[in-house]
CSV table of C-alpha atoms in Angstrom, one decimal:
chain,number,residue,atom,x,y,z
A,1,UNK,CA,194.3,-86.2,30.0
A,2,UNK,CA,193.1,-85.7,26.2
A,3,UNK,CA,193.2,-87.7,23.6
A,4,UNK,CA,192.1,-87.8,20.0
A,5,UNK,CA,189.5,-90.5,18.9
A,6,UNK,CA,188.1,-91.3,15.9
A,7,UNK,CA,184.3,-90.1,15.6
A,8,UNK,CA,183.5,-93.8,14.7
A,9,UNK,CA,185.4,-95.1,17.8
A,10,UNK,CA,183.5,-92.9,19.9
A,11,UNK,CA,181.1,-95.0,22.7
A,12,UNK,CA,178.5,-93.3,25.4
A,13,UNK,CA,179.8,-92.2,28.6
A,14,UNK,CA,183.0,-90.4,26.9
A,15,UNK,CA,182.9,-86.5,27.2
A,16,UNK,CA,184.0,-84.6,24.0
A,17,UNK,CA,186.4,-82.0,25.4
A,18,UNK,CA,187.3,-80.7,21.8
A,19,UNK,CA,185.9,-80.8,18.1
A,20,UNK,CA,188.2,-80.8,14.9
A,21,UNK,CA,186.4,-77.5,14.3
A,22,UNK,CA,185.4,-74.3,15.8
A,23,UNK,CA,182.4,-74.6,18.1
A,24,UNK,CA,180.2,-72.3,16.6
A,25,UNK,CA,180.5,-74.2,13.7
A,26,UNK,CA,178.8,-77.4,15.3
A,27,UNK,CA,175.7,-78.0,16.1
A,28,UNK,CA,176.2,-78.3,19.7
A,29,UNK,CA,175.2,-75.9,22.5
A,30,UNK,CA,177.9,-76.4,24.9
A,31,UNK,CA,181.8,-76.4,24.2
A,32,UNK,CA,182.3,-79.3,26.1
A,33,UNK,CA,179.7,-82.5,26.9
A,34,UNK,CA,179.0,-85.9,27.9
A,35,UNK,CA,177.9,-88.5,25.4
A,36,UNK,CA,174.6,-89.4,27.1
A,37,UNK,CA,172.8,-91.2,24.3
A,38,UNK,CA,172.9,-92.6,20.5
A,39,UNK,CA,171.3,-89.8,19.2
A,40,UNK,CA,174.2,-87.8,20.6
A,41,UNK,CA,176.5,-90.2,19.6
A,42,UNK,CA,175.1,-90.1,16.1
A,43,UNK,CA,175.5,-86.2,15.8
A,44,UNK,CA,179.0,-85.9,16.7
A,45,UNK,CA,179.9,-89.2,14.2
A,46,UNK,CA,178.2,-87.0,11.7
A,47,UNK,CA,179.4,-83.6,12.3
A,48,UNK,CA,183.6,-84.7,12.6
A,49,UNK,CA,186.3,-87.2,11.6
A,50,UNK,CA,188.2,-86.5,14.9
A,51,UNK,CA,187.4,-85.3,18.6
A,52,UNK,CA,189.6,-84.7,21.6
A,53,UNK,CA,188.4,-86.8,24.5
A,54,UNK,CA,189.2,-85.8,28.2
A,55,UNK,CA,189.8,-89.6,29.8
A,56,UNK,CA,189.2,-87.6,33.2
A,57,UNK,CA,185.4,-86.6,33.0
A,58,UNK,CA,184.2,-89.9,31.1
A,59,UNK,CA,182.0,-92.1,33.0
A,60,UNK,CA,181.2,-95.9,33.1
A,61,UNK,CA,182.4,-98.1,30.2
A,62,UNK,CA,184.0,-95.1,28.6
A,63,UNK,CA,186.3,-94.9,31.4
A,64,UNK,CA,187.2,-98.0,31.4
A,65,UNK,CA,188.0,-97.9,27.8
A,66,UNK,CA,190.9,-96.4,28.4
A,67,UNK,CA,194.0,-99.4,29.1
A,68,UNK,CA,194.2,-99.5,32.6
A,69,UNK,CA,197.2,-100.5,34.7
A,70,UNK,CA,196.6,-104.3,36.4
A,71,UNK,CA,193.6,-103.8,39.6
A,72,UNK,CA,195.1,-101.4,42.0
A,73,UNK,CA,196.3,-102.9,45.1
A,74,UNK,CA,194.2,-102.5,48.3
A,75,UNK,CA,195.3,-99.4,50.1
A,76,UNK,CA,197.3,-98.6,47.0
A,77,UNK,CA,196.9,-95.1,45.0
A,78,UNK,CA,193.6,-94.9,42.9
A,79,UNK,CA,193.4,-93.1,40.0
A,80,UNK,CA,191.0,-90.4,39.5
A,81,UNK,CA,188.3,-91.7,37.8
A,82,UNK,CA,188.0,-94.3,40.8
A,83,UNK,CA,188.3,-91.8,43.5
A,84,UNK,CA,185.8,-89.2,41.6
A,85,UNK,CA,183.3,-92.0,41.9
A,86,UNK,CA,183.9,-93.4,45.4
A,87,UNK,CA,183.7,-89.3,46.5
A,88,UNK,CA,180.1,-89.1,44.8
A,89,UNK,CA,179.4,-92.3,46.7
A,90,UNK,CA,180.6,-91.3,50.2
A,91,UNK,CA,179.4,-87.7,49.6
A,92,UNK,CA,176.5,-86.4,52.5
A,93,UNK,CA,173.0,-84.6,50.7
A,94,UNK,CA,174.1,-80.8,51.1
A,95,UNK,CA,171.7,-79.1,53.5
A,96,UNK,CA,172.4,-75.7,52.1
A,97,UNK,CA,170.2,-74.1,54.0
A,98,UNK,CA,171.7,-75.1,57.9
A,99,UNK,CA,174.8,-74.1,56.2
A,100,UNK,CA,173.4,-70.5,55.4
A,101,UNK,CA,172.0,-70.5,58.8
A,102,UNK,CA,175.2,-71.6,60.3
A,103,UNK,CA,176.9,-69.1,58.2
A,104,UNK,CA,174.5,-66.2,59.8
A,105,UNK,CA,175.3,-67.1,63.1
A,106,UNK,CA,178.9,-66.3,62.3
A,107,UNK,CA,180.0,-69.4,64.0
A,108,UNK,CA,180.6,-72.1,61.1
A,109,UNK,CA,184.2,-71.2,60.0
A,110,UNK,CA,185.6,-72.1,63.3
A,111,UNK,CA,183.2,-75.1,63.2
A,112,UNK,CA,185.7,-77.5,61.6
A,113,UNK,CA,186.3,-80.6,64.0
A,114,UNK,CA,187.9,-83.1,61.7
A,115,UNK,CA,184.6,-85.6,62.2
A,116,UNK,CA,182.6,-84.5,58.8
A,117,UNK,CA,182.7,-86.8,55.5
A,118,UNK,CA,182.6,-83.8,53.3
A,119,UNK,CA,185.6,-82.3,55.3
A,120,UNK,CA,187.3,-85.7,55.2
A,121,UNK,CA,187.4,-86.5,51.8
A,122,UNK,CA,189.1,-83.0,50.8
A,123,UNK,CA,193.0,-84.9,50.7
A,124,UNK,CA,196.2,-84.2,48.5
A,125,UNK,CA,194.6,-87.2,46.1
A,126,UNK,CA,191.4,-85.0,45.6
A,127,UNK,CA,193.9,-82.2,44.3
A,128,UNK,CA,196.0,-84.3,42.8
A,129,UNK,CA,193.1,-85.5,40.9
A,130,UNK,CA,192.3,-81.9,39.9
A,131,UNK,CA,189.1,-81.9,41.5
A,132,UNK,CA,187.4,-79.1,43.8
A,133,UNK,CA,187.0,-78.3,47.2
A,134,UNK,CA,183.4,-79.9,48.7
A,135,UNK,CA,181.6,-76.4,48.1
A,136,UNK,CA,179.7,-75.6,51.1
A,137,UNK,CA,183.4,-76.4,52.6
A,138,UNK,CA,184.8,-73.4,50.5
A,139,UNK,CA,181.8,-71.1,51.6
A,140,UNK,CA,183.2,-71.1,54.9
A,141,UNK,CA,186.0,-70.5,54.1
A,142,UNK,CA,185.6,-67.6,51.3
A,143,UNK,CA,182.9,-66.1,53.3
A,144,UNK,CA,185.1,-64.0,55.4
A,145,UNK,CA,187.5,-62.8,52.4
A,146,UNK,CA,184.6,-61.4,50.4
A,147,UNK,CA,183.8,-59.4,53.5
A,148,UNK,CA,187.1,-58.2,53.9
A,149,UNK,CA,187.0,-57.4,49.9
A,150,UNK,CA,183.8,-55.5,50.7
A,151,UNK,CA,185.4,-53.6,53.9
A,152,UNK,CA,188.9,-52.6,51.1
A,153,UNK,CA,186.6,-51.2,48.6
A,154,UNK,CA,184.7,-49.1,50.9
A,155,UNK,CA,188.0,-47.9,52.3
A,156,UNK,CA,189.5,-47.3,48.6
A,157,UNK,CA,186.1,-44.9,48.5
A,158,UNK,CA,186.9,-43.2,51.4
A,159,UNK,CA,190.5,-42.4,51.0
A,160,UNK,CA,190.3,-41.7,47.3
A,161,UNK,CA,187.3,-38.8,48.3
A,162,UNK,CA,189.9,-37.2,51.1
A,163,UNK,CA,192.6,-37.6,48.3
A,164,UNK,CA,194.6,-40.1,49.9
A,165,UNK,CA,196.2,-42.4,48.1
A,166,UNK,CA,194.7,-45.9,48.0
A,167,UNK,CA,196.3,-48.7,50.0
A,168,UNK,CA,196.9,-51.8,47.0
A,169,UNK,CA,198.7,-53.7,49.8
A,170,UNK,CA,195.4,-54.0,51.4
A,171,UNK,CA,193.5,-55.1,48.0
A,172,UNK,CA,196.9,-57.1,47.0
A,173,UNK,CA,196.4,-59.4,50.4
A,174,UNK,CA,192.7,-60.0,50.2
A,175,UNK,CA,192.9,-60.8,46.0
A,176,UNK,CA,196.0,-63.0,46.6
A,177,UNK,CA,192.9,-65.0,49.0
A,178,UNK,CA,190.6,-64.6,46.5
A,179,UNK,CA,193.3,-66.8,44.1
A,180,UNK,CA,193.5,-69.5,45.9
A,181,UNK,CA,190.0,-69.9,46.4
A,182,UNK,CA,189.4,-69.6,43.1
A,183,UNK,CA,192.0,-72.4,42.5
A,184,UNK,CA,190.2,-74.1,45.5
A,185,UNK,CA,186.2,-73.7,43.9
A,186,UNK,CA,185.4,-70.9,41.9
A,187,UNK,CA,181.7,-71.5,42.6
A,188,UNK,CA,182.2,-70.6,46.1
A,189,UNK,CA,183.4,-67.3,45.2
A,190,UNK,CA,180.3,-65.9,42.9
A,191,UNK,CA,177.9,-67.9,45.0
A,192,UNK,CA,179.0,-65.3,48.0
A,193,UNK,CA,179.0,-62.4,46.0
A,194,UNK,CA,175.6,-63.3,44.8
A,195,UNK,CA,174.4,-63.7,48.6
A,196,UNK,CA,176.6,-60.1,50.1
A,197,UNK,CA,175.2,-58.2,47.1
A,198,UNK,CA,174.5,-55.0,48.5
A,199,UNK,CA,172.4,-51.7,47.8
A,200,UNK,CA,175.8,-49.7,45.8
A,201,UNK,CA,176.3,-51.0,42.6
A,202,UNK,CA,180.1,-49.7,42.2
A,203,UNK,CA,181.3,-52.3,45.3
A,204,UNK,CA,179.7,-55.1,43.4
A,205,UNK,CA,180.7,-54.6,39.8
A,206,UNK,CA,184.1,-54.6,41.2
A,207,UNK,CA,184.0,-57.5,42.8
A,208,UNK,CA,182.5,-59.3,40.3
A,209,UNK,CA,184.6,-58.0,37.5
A,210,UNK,CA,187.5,-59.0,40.0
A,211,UNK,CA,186.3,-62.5,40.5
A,212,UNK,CA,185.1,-63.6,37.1
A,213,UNK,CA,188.4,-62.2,35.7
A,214,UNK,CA,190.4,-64.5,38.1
A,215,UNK,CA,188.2,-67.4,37.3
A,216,UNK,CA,188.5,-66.9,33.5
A,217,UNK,CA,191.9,-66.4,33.9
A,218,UNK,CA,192.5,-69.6,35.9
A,219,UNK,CA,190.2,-71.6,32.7
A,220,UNK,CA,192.8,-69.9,30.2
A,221,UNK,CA,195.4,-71.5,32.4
A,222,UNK,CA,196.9,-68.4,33.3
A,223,UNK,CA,199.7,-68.1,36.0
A,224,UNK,CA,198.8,-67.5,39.7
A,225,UNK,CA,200.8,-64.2,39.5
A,226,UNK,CA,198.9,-63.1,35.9
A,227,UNK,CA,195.3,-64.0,37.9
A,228,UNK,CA,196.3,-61.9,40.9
A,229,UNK,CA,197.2,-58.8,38.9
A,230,UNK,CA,193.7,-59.5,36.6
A,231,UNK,CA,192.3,-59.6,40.2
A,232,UNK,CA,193.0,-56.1,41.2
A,233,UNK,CA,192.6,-54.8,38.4
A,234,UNK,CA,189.5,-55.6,38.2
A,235,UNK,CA,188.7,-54.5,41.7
A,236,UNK,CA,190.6,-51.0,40.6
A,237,UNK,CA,189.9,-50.4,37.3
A,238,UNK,CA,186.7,-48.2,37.9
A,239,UNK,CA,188.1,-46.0,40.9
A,240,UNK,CA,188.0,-43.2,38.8
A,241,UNK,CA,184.4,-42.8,39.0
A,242,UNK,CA,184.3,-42.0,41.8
A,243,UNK,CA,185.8,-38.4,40.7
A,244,UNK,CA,183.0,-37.8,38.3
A,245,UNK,CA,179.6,-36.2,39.3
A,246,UNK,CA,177.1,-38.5,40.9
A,247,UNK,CA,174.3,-37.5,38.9
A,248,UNK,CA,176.3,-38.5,35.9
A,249,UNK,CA,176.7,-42.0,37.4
A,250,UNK,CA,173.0,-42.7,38.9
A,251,UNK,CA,171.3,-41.2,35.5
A,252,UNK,CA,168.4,-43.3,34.6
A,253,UNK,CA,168.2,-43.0,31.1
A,254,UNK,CA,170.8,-43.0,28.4
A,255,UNK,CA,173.6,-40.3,28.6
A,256,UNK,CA,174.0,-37.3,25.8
A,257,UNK,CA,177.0,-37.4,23.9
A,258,UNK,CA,178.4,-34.8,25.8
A,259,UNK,CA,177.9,-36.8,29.1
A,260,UNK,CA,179.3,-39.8,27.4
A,261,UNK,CA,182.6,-37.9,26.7
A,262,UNK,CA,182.7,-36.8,30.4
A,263,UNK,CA,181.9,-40.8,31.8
A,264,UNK,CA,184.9,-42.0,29.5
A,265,UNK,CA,187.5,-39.6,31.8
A,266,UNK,CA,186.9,-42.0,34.8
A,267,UNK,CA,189.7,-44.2,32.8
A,268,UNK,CA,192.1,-41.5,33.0
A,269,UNK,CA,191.3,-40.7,37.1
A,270,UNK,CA,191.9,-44.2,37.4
A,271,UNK,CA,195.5,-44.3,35.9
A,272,UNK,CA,195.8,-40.9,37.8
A,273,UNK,CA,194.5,-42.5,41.3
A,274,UNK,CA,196.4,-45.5,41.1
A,275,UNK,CA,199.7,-44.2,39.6
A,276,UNK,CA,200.3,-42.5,42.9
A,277,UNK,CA,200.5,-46.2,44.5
A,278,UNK,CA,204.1,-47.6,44.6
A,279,UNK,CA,202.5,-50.5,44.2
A,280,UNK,CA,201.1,-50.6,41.3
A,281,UNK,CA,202.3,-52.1,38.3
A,282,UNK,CA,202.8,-51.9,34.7
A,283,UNK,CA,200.6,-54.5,33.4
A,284,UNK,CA,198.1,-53.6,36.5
A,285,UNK,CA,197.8,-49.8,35.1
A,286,UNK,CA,197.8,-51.5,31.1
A,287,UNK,CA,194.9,-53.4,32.2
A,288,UNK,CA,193.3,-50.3,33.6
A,289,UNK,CA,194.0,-48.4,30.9
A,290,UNK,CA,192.8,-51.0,27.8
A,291,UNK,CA,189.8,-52.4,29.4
A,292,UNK,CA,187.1,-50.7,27.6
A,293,UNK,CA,189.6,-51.0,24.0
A,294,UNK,CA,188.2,-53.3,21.8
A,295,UNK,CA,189.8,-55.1,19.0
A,296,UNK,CA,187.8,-53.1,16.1
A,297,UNK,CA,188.9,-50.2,17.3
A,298,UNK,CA,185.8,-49.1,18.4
A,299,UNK,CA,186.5,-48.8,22.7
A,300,UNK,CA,188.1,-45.4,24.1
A,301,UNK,CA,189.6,-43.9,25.1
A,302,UNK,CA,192.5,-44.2,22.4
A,303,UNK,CA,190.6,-46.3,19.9
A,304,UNK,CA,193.4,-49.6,20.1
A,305,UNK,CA,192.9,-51.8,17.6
A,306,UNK,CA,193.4,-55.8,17.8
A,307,UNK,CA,196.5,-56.8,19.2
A,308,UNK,CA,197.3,-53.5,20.9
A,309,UNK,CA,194.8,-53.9,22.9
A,310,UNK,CA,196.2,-57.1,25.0
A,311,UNK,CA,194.7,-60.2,26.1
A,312,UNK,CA,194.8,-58.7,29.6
A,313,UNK,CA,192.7,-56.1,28.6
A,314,UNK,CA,190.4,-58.4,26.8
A,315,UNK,CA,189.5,-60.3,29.6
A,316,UNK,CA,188.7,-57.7,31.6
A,317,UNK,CA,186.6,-55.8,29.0
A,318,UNK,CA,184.9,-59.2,28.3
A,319,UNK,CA,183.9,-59.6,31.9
A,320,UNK,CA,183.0,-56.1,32.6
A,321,UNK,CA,180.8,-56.3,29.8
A,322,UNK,CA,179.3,-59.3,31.4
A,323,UNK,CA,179.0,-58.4,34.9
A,324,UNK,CA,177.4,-54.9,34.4
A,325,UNK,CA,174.6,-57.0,32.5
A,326,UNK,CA,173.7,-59.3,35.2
A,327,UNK,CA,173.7,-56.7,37.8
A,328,UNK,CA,171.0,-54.0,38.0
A,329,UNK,CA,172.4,-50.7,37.4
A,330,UNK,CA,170.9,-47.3,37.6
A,331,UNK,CA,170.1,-47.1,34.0
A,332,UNK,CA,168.7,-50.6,33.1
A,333,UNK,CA,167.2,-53.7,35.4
A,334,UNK,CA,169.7,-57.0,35.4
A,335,UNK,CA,169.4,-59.4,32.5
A,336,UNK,CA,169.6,-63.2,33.0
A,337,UNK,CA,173.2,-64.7,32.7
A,338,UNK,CA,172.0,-66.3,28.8
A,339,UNK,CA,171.1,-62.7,27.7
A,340,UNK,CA,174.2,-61.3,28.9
A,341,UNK,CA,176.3,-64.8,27.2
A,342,UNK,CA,174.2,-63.7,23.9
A,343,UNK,CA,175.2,-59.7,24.5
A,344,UNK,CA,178.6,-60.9,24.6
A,345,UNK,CA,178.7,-63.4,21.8
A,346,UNK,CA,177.0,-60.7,19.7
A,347,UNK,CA,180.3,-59.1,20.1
A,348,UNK,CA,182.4,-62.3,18.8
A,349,UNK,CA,184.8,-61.2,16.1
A,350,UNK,CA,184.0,-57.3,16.2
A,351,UNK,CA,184.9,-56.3,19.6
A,352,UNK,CA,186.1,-59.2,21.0
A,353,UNK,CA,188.3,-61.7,19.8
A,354,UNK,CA,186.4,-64.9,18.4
A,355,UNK,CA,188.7,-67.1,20.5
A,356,UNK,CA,188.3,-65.3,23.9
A,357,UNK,CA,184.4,-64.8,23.7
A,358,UNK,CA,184.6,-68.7,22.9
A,359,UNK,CA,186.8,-69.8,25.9
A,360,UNK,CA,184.9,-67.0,28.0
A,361,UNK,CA,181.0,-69.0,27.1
A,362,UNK,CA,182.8,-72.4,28.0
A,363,UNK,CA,184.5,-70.7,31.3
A,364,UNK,CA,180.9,-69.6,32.7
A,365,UNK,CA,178.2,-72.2,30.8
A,366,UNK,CA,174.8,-71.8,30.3
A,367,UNK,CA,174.1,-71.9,34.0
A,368,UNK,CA,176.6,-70.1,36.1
A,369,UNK,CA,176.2,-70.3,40.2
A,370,UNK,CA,173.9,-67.6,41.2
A,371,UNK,CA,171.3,-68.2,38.1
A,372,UNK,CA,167.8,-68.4,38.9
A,373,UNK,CA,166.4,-71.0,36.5
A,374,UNK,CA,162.6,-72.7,36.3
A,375,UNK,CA,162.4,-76.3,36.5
A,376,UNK,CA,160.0,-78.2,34.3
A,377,UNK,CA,158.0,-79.0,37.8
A,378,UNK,CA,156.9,-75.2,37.8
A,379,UNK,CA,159.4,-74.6,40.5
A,380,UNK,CA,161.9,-72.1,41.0
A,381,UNK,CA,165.6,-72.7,42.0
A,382,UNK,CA,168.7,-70.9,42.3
A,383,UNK,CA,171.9,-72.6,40.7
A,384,UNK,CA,174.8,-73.1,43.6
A,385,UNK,CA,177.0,-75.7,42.1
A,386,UNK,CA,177.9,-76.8,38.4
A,387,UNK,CA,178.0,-80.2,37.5
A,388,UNK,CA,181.7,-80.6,35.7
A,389,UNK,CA,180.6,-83.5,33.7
A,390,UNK,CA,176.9,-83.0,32.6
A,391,UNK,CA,176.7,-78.9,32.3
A,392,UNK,CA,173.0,-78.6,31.9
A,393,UNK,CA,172.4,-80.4,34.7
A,394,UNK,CA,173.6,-78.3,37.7
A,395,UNK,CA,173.3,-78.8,41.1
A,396,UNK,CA,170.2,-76.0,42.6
A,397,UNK,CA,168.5,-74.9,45.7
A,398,UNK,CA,164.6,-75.0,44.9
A,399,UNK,CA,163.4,-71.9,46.4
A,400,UNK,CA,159.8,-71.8,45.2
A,401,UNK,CA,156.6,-74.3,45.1
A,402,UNK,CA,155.1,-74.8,41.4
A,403,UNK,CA,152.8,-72.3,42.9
A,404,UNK,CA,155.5,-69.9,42.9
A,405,UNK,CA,155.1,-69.6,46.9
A,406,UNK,CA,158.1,-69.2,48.9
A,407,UNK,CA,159.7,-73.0,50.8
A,408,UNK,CA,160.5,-72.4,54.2
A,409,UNK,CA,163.3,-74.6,54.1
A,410,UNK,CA,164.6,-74.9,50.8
A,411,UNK,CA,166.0,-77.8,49.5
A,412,UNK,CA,169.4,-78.9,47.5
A,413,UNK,CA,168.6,-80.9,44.4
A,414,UNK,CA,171.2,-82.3,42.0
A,415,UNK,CA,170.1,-82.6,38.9
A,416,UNK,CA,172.4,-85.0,37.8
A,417,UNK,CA,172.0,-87.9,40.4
A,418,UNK,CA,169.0,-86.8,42.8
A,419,UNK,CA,165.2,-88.5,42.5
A,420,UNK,CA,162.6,-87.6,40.4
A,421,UNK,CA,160.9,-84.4,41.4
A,422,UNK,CA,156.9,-83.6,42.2
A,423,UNK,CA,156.3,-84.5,38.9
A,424,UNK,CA,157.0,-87.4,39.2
A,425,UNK,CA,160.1,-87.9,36.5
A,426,UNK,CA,163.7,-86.7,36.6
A,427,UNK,CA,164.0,-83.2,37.3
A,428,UNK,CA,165.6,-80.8,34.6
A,429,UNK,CA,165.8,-77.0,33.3
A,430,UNK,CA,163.3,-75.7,31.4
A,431,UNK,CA,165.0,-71.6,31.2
A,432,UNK,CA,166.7,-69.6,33.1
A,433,UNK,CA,164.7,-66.5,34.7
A,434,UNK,CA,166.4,-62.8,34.9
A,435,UNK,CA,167.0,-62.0,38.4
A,436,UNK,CA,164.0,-61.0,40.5
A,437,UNK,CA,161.7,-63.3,38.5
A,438,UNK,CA,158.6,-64.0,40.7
A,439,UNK,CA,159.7,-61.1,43.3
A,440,UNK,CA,163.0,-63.6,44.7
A,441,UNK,CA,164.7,-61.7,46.8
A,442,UNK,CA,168.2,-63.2,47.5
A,443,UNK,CA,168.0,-61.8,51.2
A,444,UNK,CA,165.0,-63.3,51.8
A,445,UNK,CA,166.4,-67.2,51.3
A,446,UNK,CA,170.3,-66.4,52.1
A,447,UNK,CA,172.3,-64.5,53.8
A,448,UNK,CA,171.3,-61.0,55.7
């Protein structure tokens, strides 16, 4: 639902999907945003002659800027900008944290009686309109697949240290559930995986590199078979290590160029490991085999350079890169998700293609779910939904006081349509915090 428009034709309330040039040639943070205001207004009629606008995420006037068909019908078919805003009319506050409770007690996924607003308004026209899945709807539902996704990679660890041979039908079932509920709400998917981190860092790289690749993917447009086969790739891709000596992989400090040498075989015990599968394939084990390539030949372990190295590959590497950041790892503490975006844009055009580190910062934003961020009240939230219109204005779970002190009961706030906060005016982001800021300890607010 593009279109181009003229810069000076441009009104409030339309979101600019697309400049005439490249991003990083703009002035503008975000690849992607809503026209709140005529200073904003002013800076894109100043910066370009043409924009793409998407009809689908406009708002007020803008929408209705568009020619519209004659008034629809009562009990006729609305169009999506209609039913997106009767949904934020009809939709309930989100009490996340009875839903986390609920989700303790183990009973909520069964808990679906047909009466709930949230659970009614997820219809064929909500899909049709290309909109999500309510997310604390999705949590229920993803909750059980990234356990079983936990339960397959501690398997995989088991087997692979007998020298058995790994089952992939296993890890094909649960990724090919992971798909759709990416396709469903990717936010449902890293929220979890935030929540069921546990103590061994291999399990969660892999599931993270195995869900952001799925969810990049799915942004690129990518089939459903393409984002399954990036999906266990990217829950397979580091089996190898587990082959290589465990000192070598819980080392504090930097490794010595001879231990370097010997970390970079875990790429070929992977191929090894996996190769042994029937069911592997090709582009699974090119995936495997590319994902620490990088376009200026500078990756291992046979030095690719640009487009030998494969967009496949790319994506993964990209999102390896990413997730090892965010995570804290025997060698380093995590970094916030901006440092790691930076870490990776640093990258842009040397290791990584320009285009795919650009697509990759619009894919995850400035705020992705799972970011602890401080609010310009003092307090301290935890992002669990993005906003698809206004990306710097997410939706969060405040989980400390402005005196940094724990809330019992933490509460939901959308920043885009809740009241003003204890300040007393419209709350917004002032930065995003590493993880652990202030002593937060996910397990403390979420799940066990």
């Amino acid at each position: 639902m593009r279109e181009i428009v003229a810069a000076r034709d441009l009104i409030i309330g339309m979101f600019v999907a697309e400049l005439d040039r490249p991003w990083l040639e703009s002035s503008f943070l975000l690849q992607g945003f809503l026209i709140e205001d005529v200073a904003m207004l002013e800076q894109v009629q100043k910066e370009c002659r043409f924009v793409y606008v998407d009809r689908s995420r406009s708002v007020g006037d803008a929408w209705r800027a568009e020619p519209q068909e004659p008034e629809t019908p009562r009990g006729a078919r609305r169009g999506p900008g209609a039913l997106q805003a009767e949904l934020v009319a009809r939709r309930r506050p989100l009490d996340f944290f009875a839903l986390l409770r609920a989700l303790r007690a183990g009973g909520l996924a069964e808990q679906d009686d047909g009466d709930s607003d949230d659970h009614a308004v997820v219809a064929p026209e909500v899909q049709a309109a290309g909109m999500d899945t309510p997310l604390e709807t999705e949590i229920a539902v993803a909750l059980p697949v990234v356990e079983r996704a936990q339960g397959v990679l501690e398997q995989i660890a088991s087997d692979v240290q007998r020298s058995l041979n790994p089952d992939l039908e296993r890890v094909r079932s649960v990724v090919a559930e992971m798909v759709l509920s990416v396709a469903r709400n990717p936010d449902a998917l890293l929220w979890l995986l935030r929540l069921k981190q546990t103590d061994r860092y291999s399990y969660d790289h892999s599931l993270d590199v195995a869900a952001h690749v799925m969810i990049f993917g799915r942004a690129l447009g990518l089939g459903e078979d393409a984002i399954a086969t990036l999906g266990m790739a990217g829950m397979m891709q580091d089996v190898g290590k587990l082959r290589l000596p465990h000192r070598l992989l819980h080392k504090p400090g930097s490794l010595t160029p001879m231990e370097y040498e010997i970390f970079k075989t875990h790429v070929d015990y992977s191929l090894q490991i996996l190769s042994a599968s029937a069911r592997v394939t090709p582009l699974m084990l090119e995936i495997v085999a590319r994902h620490h390539e990088r376009v200026d030949g500078s990756g291992y372990p046979k030095g690719l350079r640009g487009e030998a190295v494969g967009i496949m590959a790319e994506i993964s590497g990209i999102c390896d890169v990413y997730c090892a950041l965010t995570r804290e790892r025997p060698y380093g503490p995590a970094e916030s998700s901006q440092s790691a975006l930076d870490a990776v844009r640093v990258q842009r055009g040397t290791r990584f293609s320009e285009s795919l580190v650009d697509q990759f910062v619009q894919c995850i934003g400035l705020y992705p779910v799972g970011t602890l961020v401080e609010l310009n009240s003092g307090e301290v939230a935890v992002v669990v939904a993005q906003n698809r219109i206004r990306r710097l204005k997410p939706k969060v779970m405040i989980l400390l006081g402005p005196d940094k002190k724990p809330n019992a009961y933490p509460q939901t706030v959308d920043l885009l349509y809740d009241r003003p906060g204890a300040v007393g005016e419209q709350y917004f982001i002032v930065k995003a915090l590493p993880p652990g800021a202030y002593g937060v300890v996910p397990s403390e607010f979420y799940l066990a």
